[in-house]
Amino acid sequence: MNLIDGMLARRTTNGPFRPDPVSHDHQHLLMRVAQAAPSHFNSQPWRFVLIEDPQTIAQVAALAGQSMTELIEAGVFFERYRRYFRFSEVEMQTRRDGIHIDHLPGPLRPFTRQVFSDAGLKLMRQLGVPKKLGEDNRKLVAGSPLLLAALLDRGEYRPGELSGFYSVFGLGAAVENVWNAVGELGMGIQFVSTPMEIPRHWQALGELLRVPDDLELMAVYRLGYLPQEQARPSIDWSSRHRKRLDQFVYRDTCAQPEQETAAP
Ligand SMILES: Cc1cc2nc3c(=O)[nH]c(=O)nc-3n(C[C@H](O)[C@H](O)[C@H](O)COP(=O)(O)O)c2cc1C
């Protein structure tokens, strides 16, 4: 696969990985592509923890599952993120961003449009959806052979200052390099973001990884080799839809949206 094809094919892996350990050669290759990213003044503000100890993975998985259950149970998740959810093909085709909710767990399907209402939330609680989604999430993380924690040097990561912005930008570039490279190795990657939504779980995760005072834990990912068959999860949180050129690119000034030269 050439670089551009690989980047265009990049995607989030929502399903399980094969249980096989990720070879240390592959792990180190991913770290080398990460550090090939640009950074302000070549500061290389990123740090990474490669986690393959089964006990640590199980503890991260428990935190992720618990966080997911709490977020759904309390309605926080839907409250915080409802603006990203699309409920029809027409809405999706018009906006071409966000997540298309076209794949809810069976019992919820008749209530697709109500999942964000109080009544929908009540129904989800009655059907045990928060626990089910939490357990799905826990299993996905627990079954991953490798977790990757991304951190920033707090000497650089100073929120409110330009170096804080630059260092987040650099870390994003480093992680994107990893994200692009995994496909070439027959691997997948997924953000494990639920623990960072709940401060006490995020703190517990930092303690588990023994993050020192001079580093800031920024994100956690799960990685592994992809199985042949990939089924969609109970709720598919990822989306392949992308905006048209005239929805996100301008020519010369922001007053002139860019036009397609050929059909996308
Ligand atoms: C900052 C950030 C946070 C994300 N959080 C999650 C997440 O918690 N769970 C998940 O499955 N995907 C997460 N994603 C992946 C997006 O959902 C995904 O990139 C988007 O839906 C497009 O799908 P694709 O990556 O397959 O192209 C995150 C991506 C970014 C950049």
mmCIF file of C-alpha atoms and ligand atoms in Angstrom:
data_model
loop_
_atom_site.group_PDB
_atom_site.id
_atom_site.type_symbol
_atom_site.label_atom_id
_atom_site.label_comp_id
_atom_site.label_asym_id
_atom_site.label_seq_id
_atom_site.Cartn_x
_atom_site.Cartn_y
_atom_site.Cartn_z
ATOM 1 C CA MET A 1 0.000 0.000 0.000
ATOM 2 C CA ASN A 2 1.411 3.416 -0.784
ATOM 3 C CA LEU A 3 1.304 6.182 1.780
ATOM 4 C CA ILE A 4 -1.674 8.043 0.321
ATOM 5 C CA ASP A 5 -3.779 4.902 -0.151
ATOM 6 C CA GLY A 6 -2.927 3.921 3.417
ATOM 7 C CA MET A 7 -3.972 7.315 4.768
ATOM 8 C CA LEU A 8 -7.232 7.241 2.824
ATOM 9 C CA ALA A 9 -7.952 3.734 4.127
ATOM 10 C CA ARG A 10 -7.156 4.616 7.759
ATOM 11 C CA ARG A 11 -9.975 3.905 10.123
ATOM 12 C CA THR A 12 -10.903 3.330 13.722
ATOM 13 C CA THR A 13 -11.175 -0.291 14.816
ATOM 14 C CA ASN A 14 -14.348 -0.780 16.830
ATOM 15 C CA GLY A 15 -14.230 -4.532 17.161
ATOM 16 C CA PRO A 16 -11.996 -7.086 18.859
ATOM 17 C CA PHE A 17 -8.370 -7.774 17.935
ATOM 18 C CA ARG A 18 -6.672 -11.113 17.598
ATOM 19 C CA PRO A 19 -5.235 -12.162 20.980
ATOM 20 C CA ASP A 20 -1.691 -12.555 19.569
ATOM 21 C CA PRO A 21 0.876 -10.284 21.208
ATOM 22 C CA VAL A 22 2.105 -7.373 19.095
ATOM 23 C CA SER A 23 5.746 -8.041 18.227
ATOM 24 C CA HIS A 24 8.245 -5.701 19.847
ATOM 25 C CA ASP A 25 9.614 -4.968 16.373
ATOM 26 C CA HIS A 26 6.188 -3.653 15.381
ATOM 27 C CA GLN A 27 5.788 -1.766 18.663
ATOM 28 C CA HIS A 28 9.156 -0.061 18.184
ATOM 29 C CA LEU A 29 8.410 0.692 14.539
ATOM 30 C CA LEU A 30 5.213 2.426 15.649
ATOM 31 C CA MET A 31 7.214 4.454 18.170
ATOM 32 C CA ARG A 32 9.660 5.452 15.429
ATOM 33 C CA VAL A 33 6.881 6.649 13.127
ATOM 34 C CA ALA A 34 5.385 8.533 16.089
ATOM 35 C CA GLN A 35 8.630 10.385 16.723
ATOM 36 C CA ALA A 36 9.010 11.190 13.008
ATOM 37 C CA ALA A 37 6.204 13.749 13.551
ATOM 38 C CA PRO A 38 6.976 17.474 13.551
ATOM 39 C CA SER A 39 7.192 19.300 16.879
ATOM 40 C CA HIS A 40 7.811 22.916 17.883
ATOM 41 C CA PHE A 41 11.569 23.582 17.943
ATOM 42 C CA ASN A 42 11.998 19.800 17.654
ATOM 43 C CA SER A 43 10.987 19.650 21.315
ATOM 44 C CA GLN A 44 9.514 16.123 20.876
ATOM 45 C CA PRO A 45 7.164 16.760 23.809
ATOM 46 C CA TRP A 46 5.442 13.346 23.494
ATOM 47 C CA ARG A 47 6.016 10.355 25.742
ATOM 48 C CA PHE A 48 4.424 6.922 25.340
ATOM 49 C CA VAL A 49 3.766 3.927 27.545
ATOM 50 C CA LEU A 50 3.492 0.556 25.769
ATOM 51 C CA ILE A 51 1.284 -1.575 28.000
ATOM 52 C CA GLU A 52 1.121 -5.328 27.554
ATOM 53 C CA ASP A 53 1.073 -6.536 31.155
ATOM 54 C CA PRO A 54 -2.243 -8.478 31.337
ATOM 55 C CA GLN A 55 -3.035 -7.259 34.864
ATOM 56 C CA THR A 56 -2.571 -3.622 33.933
ATOM 57 C CA ILE A 57 -4.653 -4.094 30.775
ATOM 58 C CA ALA A 58 -7.406 -5.729 32.859
ATOM 59 C CA GLN A 59 -7.392 -2.767 35.267
ATOM 60 C CA VAL A 60 -7.550 -0.208 32.440
ATOM 61 C CA ALA A 61 -10.367 -2.273 30.903
ATOM 62 C CA ALA A 62 -12.305 -2.235 34.182
ATOM 63 C CA LEU A 63 -11.930 1.559 34.389
ATOM 64 C CA ALA A 64 -13.026 1.976 30.753
ATOM 65 C CA GLY A 65 -16.082 -0.261 31.187
ATOM 66 C CA GLN A 66 -17.086 1.351 34.463
ATOM 67 C CA SER A 67 -16.710 4.815 32.929
ATOM 68 C CA MET A 68 -18.863 3.868 29.943
ATOM 69 C CA THR A 69 -21.606 2.484 32.213
ATOM 70 C CA GLU A 70 -21.564 5.602 34.406
ATOM 71 C CA LEU A 71 -21.621 7.963 31.420
ATOM 72 C CA ILE A 72 -24.590 6.250 29.785
ATOM 73 C CA GLU A 73 -26.451 5.588 33.066
ATOM 74 C CA ALA A 74 -26.320 9.232 34.122
ATOM 75 C CA GLY A 75 -27.238 10.476 30.652
ATOM 76 C CA VAL A 76 -24.017 12.505 30.622
ATOM 77 C CA PHE A 77 -22.762 10.983 27.408
ATOM 78 C CA PHE A 78 -25.844 11.813 25.357
ATOM 79 C CA GLU A 79 -26.153 15.220 26.988
ATOM 80 C CA ARG A 80 -22.537 16.083 26.174
ATOM 81 C CA TYR A 81 -22.421 14.684 22.673
ATOM 82 C CA ARG A 82 -25.904 14.709 21.165
ATOM 83 C CA ARG A 83 -24.872 17.313 18.622
ATOM 84 C CA TYR A 84 -22.669 14.765 16.862
ATOM 85 C CA PHE A 85 -25.380 12.175 16.264
ATOM 86 C CA ARG A 86 -27.300 11.873 12.978
ATOM 87 C CA PHE A 87 -30.476 9.842 12.719
ATOM 88 C CA SER A 88 -31.220 9.677 9.002
ATOM 89 C CA GLU A 89 -29.403 9.152 5.744
ATOM 90 C CA VAL A 90 -30.679 12.554 4.550
ATOM 91 C CA GLU A 91 -29.266 14.365 7.586
ATOM 92 C CA MET A 92 -25.983 12.506 7.145
ATOM 93 C CA GLN A 93 -25.773 13.249 3.436
ATOM 94 C CA THR A 94 -26.442 16.944 4.057
ATOM 95 C CA ARG A 95 -23.945 17.510 6.847
ATOM 96 C CA ARG A 96 -21.520 14.694 6.099
ATOM 97 C CA ASP A 97 -20.077 14.771 9.613
ATOM 98 C CA GLY A 98 -20.848 13.212 12.978
ATOM 99 C CA ILE A 99 -21.917 9.669 13.720
ATOM 100 C CA HIS A 100 -24.776 8.032 11.866
ATOM 101 C CA ILE A 101 -26.879 6.096 14.367
ATOM 102 C CA ASP A 102 -27.966 3.306 12.068
ATOM 103 C CA HIS A 103 -26.912 0.362 14.190
ATOM 104 C CA LEU A 104 -28.409 0.341 17.676
ATOM 105 C CA PRO A 105 -28.770 -2.801 19.810
ATOM 106 C CA GLY A 106 -31.926 -4.716 18.718
ATOM 107 C CA PRO A 107 -34.341 -3.771 21.538
ATOM 108 C CA LEU A 108 -33.529 -0.076 21.090
ATOM 109 C CA ARG A 109 -33.955 0.071 17.325
ATOM 110 C CA PRO A 110 -37.645 1.085 17.336
ATOM 111 C CA PHE A 111 -36.644 4.000 19.610
ATOM 112 C CA THR A 112 -33.686 5.270 17.584
ATOM 113 C CA ARG A 113 -34.879 8.872 17.534
ATOM 114 C CA GLN A 114 -35.755 8.864 21.217
ATOM 115 C CA VAL A 115 -32.437 7.639 22.603
ATOM 116 C CA PHE A 116 -31.459 11.168 23.578
ATOM 117 C CA SER A 117 -34.704 12.008 25.360
ATOM 118 C CA ASP A 118 -35.478 11.448 29.041
ATOM 119 C CA ALA A 119 -37.936 8.716 28.034
ATOM 120 C CA GLY A 120 -35.266 7.060 25.893
ATOM 121 C CA LEU A 121 -32.801 7.187 28.751
ATOM 122 C CA LYS A 122 -35.335 5.602 31.091
ATOM 123 C CA LEU A 123 -35.940 2.836 28.588
ATOM 124 C CA MET A 124 -32.226 2.245 28.168
ATOM 125 C CA ARG A 125 -31.834 1.940 31.930
ATOM 126 C CA GLN A 126 -34.739 -0.515 32.099
ATOM 127 C CA LEU A 127 -33.168 -2.622 29.348
ATOM 128 C CA GLY A 128 -29.797 -2.607 31.083
ATOM 129 C CA VAL A 129 -28.111 -0.836 28.163
ATOM 130 C CA PRO A 130 -25.569 1.107 30.287
ATOM 131 C CA LYS A 131 -24.245 -2.118 31.840
ATOM 132 C CA LYS A 132 -24.242 -3.891 28.462
ATOM 133 C CA LEU A 133 -22.288 -1.089 26.763
ATOM 134 C CA GLY A 134 -19.885 -0.893 29.712
ATOM 135 C CA GLU A 135 -19.287 -4.635 29.583
ATOM 136 C CA ASP A 136 -18.798 -4.520 25.777
ATOM 137 C CA ASN A 137 -16.239 -1.780 26.261
ATOM 138 C CA ARG A 138 -14.468 -3.580 29.097
ATOM 139 C CA LYS A 139 -14.207 -6.748 27.018
ATOM 140 C CA LEU A 140 -12.837 -4.917 23.996
ATOM 141 C CA VAL A 141 -10.096 -3.293 26.062
ATOM 142 C CA ALA A 142 -9.390 -6.426 28.135
ATOM 143 C CA GLY A 143 -9.041 -8.483 24.951
ATOM 144 C CA SER A 144 -6.517 -6.106 23.410
ATOM 145 C CA PRO A 145 -2.922 -7.327 23.453
ATOM 146 C CA LEU A 146 -1.482 -3.817 23.595
ATOM 147 C CA LEU A 147 -2.487 -0.475 25.058
ATOM 148 C CA LEU A 148 -0.696 2.749 24.288
ATOM 149 C CA ALA A 149 -0.770 5.721 26.634
ATOM 150 C CA ALA A 150 0.187 9.073 25.113
ATOM 151 C CA LEU A 151 1.607 11.715 27.447
ATOM 152 C CA LEU A 152 3.087 15.186 27.220
ATOM 153 C CA ASP A 153 6.052 16.729 28.953
ATOM 154 C CA ARG A 154 4.493 19.296 31.314
ATOM 155 C CA GLY A 155 7.462 21.588 30.751
ATOM 156 C CA GLU A 156 5.983 22.048 27.265
ATOM 157 C CA TYR A 157 2.320 21.334 27.901
ATOM 158 C CA ARG A 158 1.339 24.583 29.599
ATOM 159 C CA PRO A 159 -2.355 25.185 28.844
ATOM 160 C CA GLY A 160 -3.025 28.805 27.955
ATOM 161 C CA GLU A 161 0.475 29.319 26.522
ATOM 162 C CA LEU A 162 1.466 28.795 22.912
ATOM 163 C CA SER A 163 3.753 25.899 23.812
ATOM 164 C CA GLY A 164 0.709 24.194 25.322
ATOM 165 C CA PHE A 165 -1.102 24.490 22.009
ATOM 166 C CA TYR A 166 1.986 23.512 20.008
ATOM 167 C CA SER A 167 2.645 20.433 22.108
ATOM 168 C CA VAL A 168 -0.930 19.153 21.716
ATOM 169 C CA PHE A 169 -0.586 19.752 17.985
ATOM 170 C CA GLY A 170 2.672 17.769 17.945
ATOM 171 C CA LEU A 171 1.212 14.895 19.940
ATOM 172 C CA GLY A 172 -1.735 14.801 17.531
ATOM 173 C CA ALA A 173 0.689 14.523 14.610
ATOM 174 C CA ALA A 174 2.639 11.752 16.365
ATOM 175 C CA VAL A 175 -0.500 9.754 17.146
ATOM 176 C CA GLU A 176 -1.779 10.267 13.605
ATOM 177 C CA ASN A 177 1.461 8.765 12.282
ATOM 178 C CA VAL A 178 0.821 5.694 14.448
ATOM 179 C CA TRP A 179 -2.804 5.606 13.323
ATOM 180 C CA ASN A 180 -1.715 5.663 9.677
ATOM 181 C CA ALA A 181 1.024 3.082 10.122
ATOM 182 C CA VAL A 182 -0.960 0.351 11.902
ATOM 183 C CA GLY A 183 -2.849 -0.612 8.727
ATOM 184 C CA GLU A 184 0.416 -1.437 6.981
ATOM 185 C CA LEU A 185 1.234 -3.882 9.808
ATOM 186 C CA GLY A 186 -2.164 -5.625 9.677
ATOM 187 C CA MET A 187 -3.123 -3.888 12.915
ATOM 188 C CA GLY A 188 -5.903 -1.618 14.133
ATOM 189 C CA ILE A 189 -6.212 1.085 16.795
ATOM 190 C CA GLN A 190 -9.016 2.657 18.813
ATOM 191 C CA PHE A 191 -9.168 5.571 21.222
ATOM 192 C CA VAL A 192 -10.177 4.491 24.751
ATOM 193 C CA SER A 193 -11.644 7.781 25.828
ATOM 194 C CA THR A 194 -14.306 6.920 28.402
ATOM 195 C CA PRO A 195 -12.027 7.095 31.503
ATOM 196 C CA MET A 196 -10.947 10.625 30.640
ATOM 197 C CA GLU A 197 -14.592 11.716 30.743
ATOM 198 C CA ILE A 198 -14.708 11.014 34.485
ATOM 199 C CA PRO A 199 -11.940 12.780 36.436
ATOM 200 C CA ARG A 200 -11.663 10.234 39.261
ATOM 201 C CA HIS A 201 -11.262 7.350 36.773
ATOM 202 C CA TRP A 202 -8.700 9.327 34.776
ATOM 203 C CA GLN A 203 -6.752 9.994 37.950
ATOM 204 C CA ALA A 204 -6.893 6.299 38.847
ATOM 205 C CA LEU A 205 -5.554 5.450 35.416
ATOM 206 C CA GLY A 206 -2.675 7.906 35.881
ATOM 207 C CA GLU A 207 -1.845 6.295 39.218
ATOM 208 C CA LEU A 208 -1.990 2.816 37.689
ATOM 209 C CA LEU A 209 0.522 3.898 35.031
ATOM 210 C CA ARG A 210 2.596 5.690 37.677
ATOM 211 C CA VAL A 211 2.584 8.934 35.700
ATOM 212 C CA PRO A 212 5.112 11.269 37.364
ATOM 213 C CA ASP A 213 4.407 14.929 38.169
ATOM 214 C CA ASP A 214 6.357 16.192 35.166
ATOM 215 C CA LEU A 215 4.155 14.324 32.664
ATOM 216 C CA GLU A 216 0.495 14.773 31.731
ATOM 217 C CA LEU A 217 -1.525 11.738 30.644
ATOM 218 C CA MET A 218 -3.305 12.805 27.446
ATOM 219 C CA ALA A 219 -4.883 9.736 25.843
ATOM 220 C CA VAL A 220 -5.047 5.949 25.850
ATOM 221 C CA TYR A 221 -5.448 3.660 22.822
ATOM 222 C CA ARG A 222 -5.916 -0.053 22.328
ATOM 223 C CA LEU A 223 -4.093 -1.839 19.537
ATOM 224 C CA GLY A 224 -3.687 -5.307 18.070
ATOM 225 C CA TYR A 225 -3.658 -7.380 14.932
ATOM 226 C CA LEU A 226 -6.942 -7.434 13.015
ATOM 227 C CA PRO A 227 -8.999 -10.617 12.646
ATOM 228 C CA GLN A 228 -10.244 -11.654 9.179
ATOM 229 C CA GLU A 229 -13.868 -10.881 9.998
ATOM 230 C CA GLN A 230 -14.839 -7.639 11.701
ATOM 231 C CA ALA A 231 -18.406 -7.407 13.011
ATOM 232 C CA ARG A 232 -19.882 -4.024 13.914
ATOM 233 C CA PRO A 233 -20.199 -3.407 17.702
ATOM 234 C CA SER A 234 -23.559 -2.921 19.523
ATOM 235 C CA ILE A 235 -23.348 0.794 18.858
ATOM 236 C CA ASP A 236 -20.967 1.872 16.108
ATOM 237 C CA TRP A 237 -19.381 5.128 17.280
ATOM 238 C CA SER A 238 -17.266 5.672 14.178
ATOM 239 C CA SER A 239 -18.222 6.982 10.784
ATOM 240 C CA ARG A 240 -16.688 7.007 7.316
ATOM 241 C CA HIS A 241 -18.658 10.025 6.147
ATOM 242 C CA ARG A 242 -16.604 13.037 5.198
ATOM 243 C CA LYS A 243 -17.578 16.556 4.199
ATOM 244 C CA ARG A 244 -17.473 17.661 0.568
ATOM 245 C CA LEU A 245 -14.600 19.977 -0.388
ATOM 246 C CA ASP A 246 -16.921 23.018 -0.424
ATOM 247 C CA GLN A 247 -17.916 22.283 3.176
ATOM 248 C CA PHE A 248 -14.439 22.613 4.648
ATOM 249 C CA VAL A 249 -11.992 24.194 2.162
ATOM 250 C CA TYR A 250 -11.944 27.803 0.954
ATOM 251 C CA ARG A 251 -10.098 29.449 -1.910
ATOM 252 C CA ASP A 252 -8.052 32.600 -1.188
ATOM 253 C CA THR A 253 -10.382 33.876 1.541
ATOM 254 C CA CYS A 254 -13.016 32.326 3.744
ATOM 255 C CA ALA A 255 -15.621 33.986 1.522
ATOM 256 C CA GLN A 256 -15.134 31.485 -1.289
ATOM 257 C CA PRO A 257 -15.780 27.772 -0.750
ATOM 258 C CA GLU A 258 -13.581 25.523 -2.898
ATOM 259 C CA GLN A 259 -15.348 23.656 -5.710
ATOM 260 C CA GLU A 260 -14.772 20.026 -6.601
ATOM 261 C CA THR A 261 -12.931 19.463 -9.879
ATOM 262 C CA ALA A 262 -14.273 15.913 -10.090
ATOM 263 C CA ALA A 263 -16.926 13.899 -8.256
ATOM 264 C CA PRO A 264 -15.594 12.947 -4.761
HETATM 265 C C1 LIG B 1 -9.853 13.177 19.848
HETATM 266 C C2 LIG B 1 -10.558 11.927 19.357
HETATM 267 C C3 LIG B 1 -11.321 11.173 20.247
HETATM 268 C C4 LIG B 1 -11.951 9.994 19.819
HETATM 269 N N1 LIG B 1 -12.618 9.222 20.719
HETATM 270 C C5 LIG B 1 -13.068 8.015 20.307
HETATM 271 C C6 LIG B 1 -13.613 7.088 21.218
HETATM 272 O O1 LIG B 1 -13.714 7.360 22.397
HETATM 273 N N2 LIG B 1 -14.036 5.881 20.786
HETATM 274 C C7 LIG B 1 -13.924 5.533 19.473
HETATM 275 O O2 LIG B 1 -14.297 4.428 19.100
HETATM 276 N N3 LIG B 1 -13.435 6.401 18.571
HETATM 277 C C8 LIG B 1 -12.983 7.608 18.967
HETATM 278 N N4 LIG B 1 -12.422 8.446 18.058
HETATM 279 C C9 LIG B 1 -12.459 8.072 16.639
HETATM 280 C C10 LIG B 1 -13.577 8.784 15.890
HETATM 281 O O3 LIG B 1 -14.852 8.387 16.337
HETATM 282 C C11 LIG B 1 -13.395 8.445 14.423
HETATM 283 O O4 LIG B 1 -12.137 8.919 14.011
HETATM 284 C C12 LIG B 1 -14.463 9.062 13.517
HETATM 285 O O5 LIG B 1 -15.747 8.578 13.803
HETATM 286 C C13 LIG B 1 -14.164 8.740 12.045
HETATM 287 O O6 LIG B 1 -14.069 7.327 11.869
HETATM 288 P P1 LIG B 1 -12.727 6.694 11.301
HETATM 289 O O7 LIG B 1 -11.611 7.001 12.263
HETATM 290 O O8 LIG B 1 -12.995 5.213 11.197
HETATM 291 O O9 LIG B 1 -12.477 7.335 9.977
HETATM 292 C C14 LIG B 1 -11.812 9.608 18.465
HETATM 293 C C15 LIG B 1 -11.051 10.370 17.584
HETATM 294 C C16 LIG B 1 -10.407 11.498 18.021
HETATM 295 C C17 LIG B 1 -9.536 12.276 17.038
#
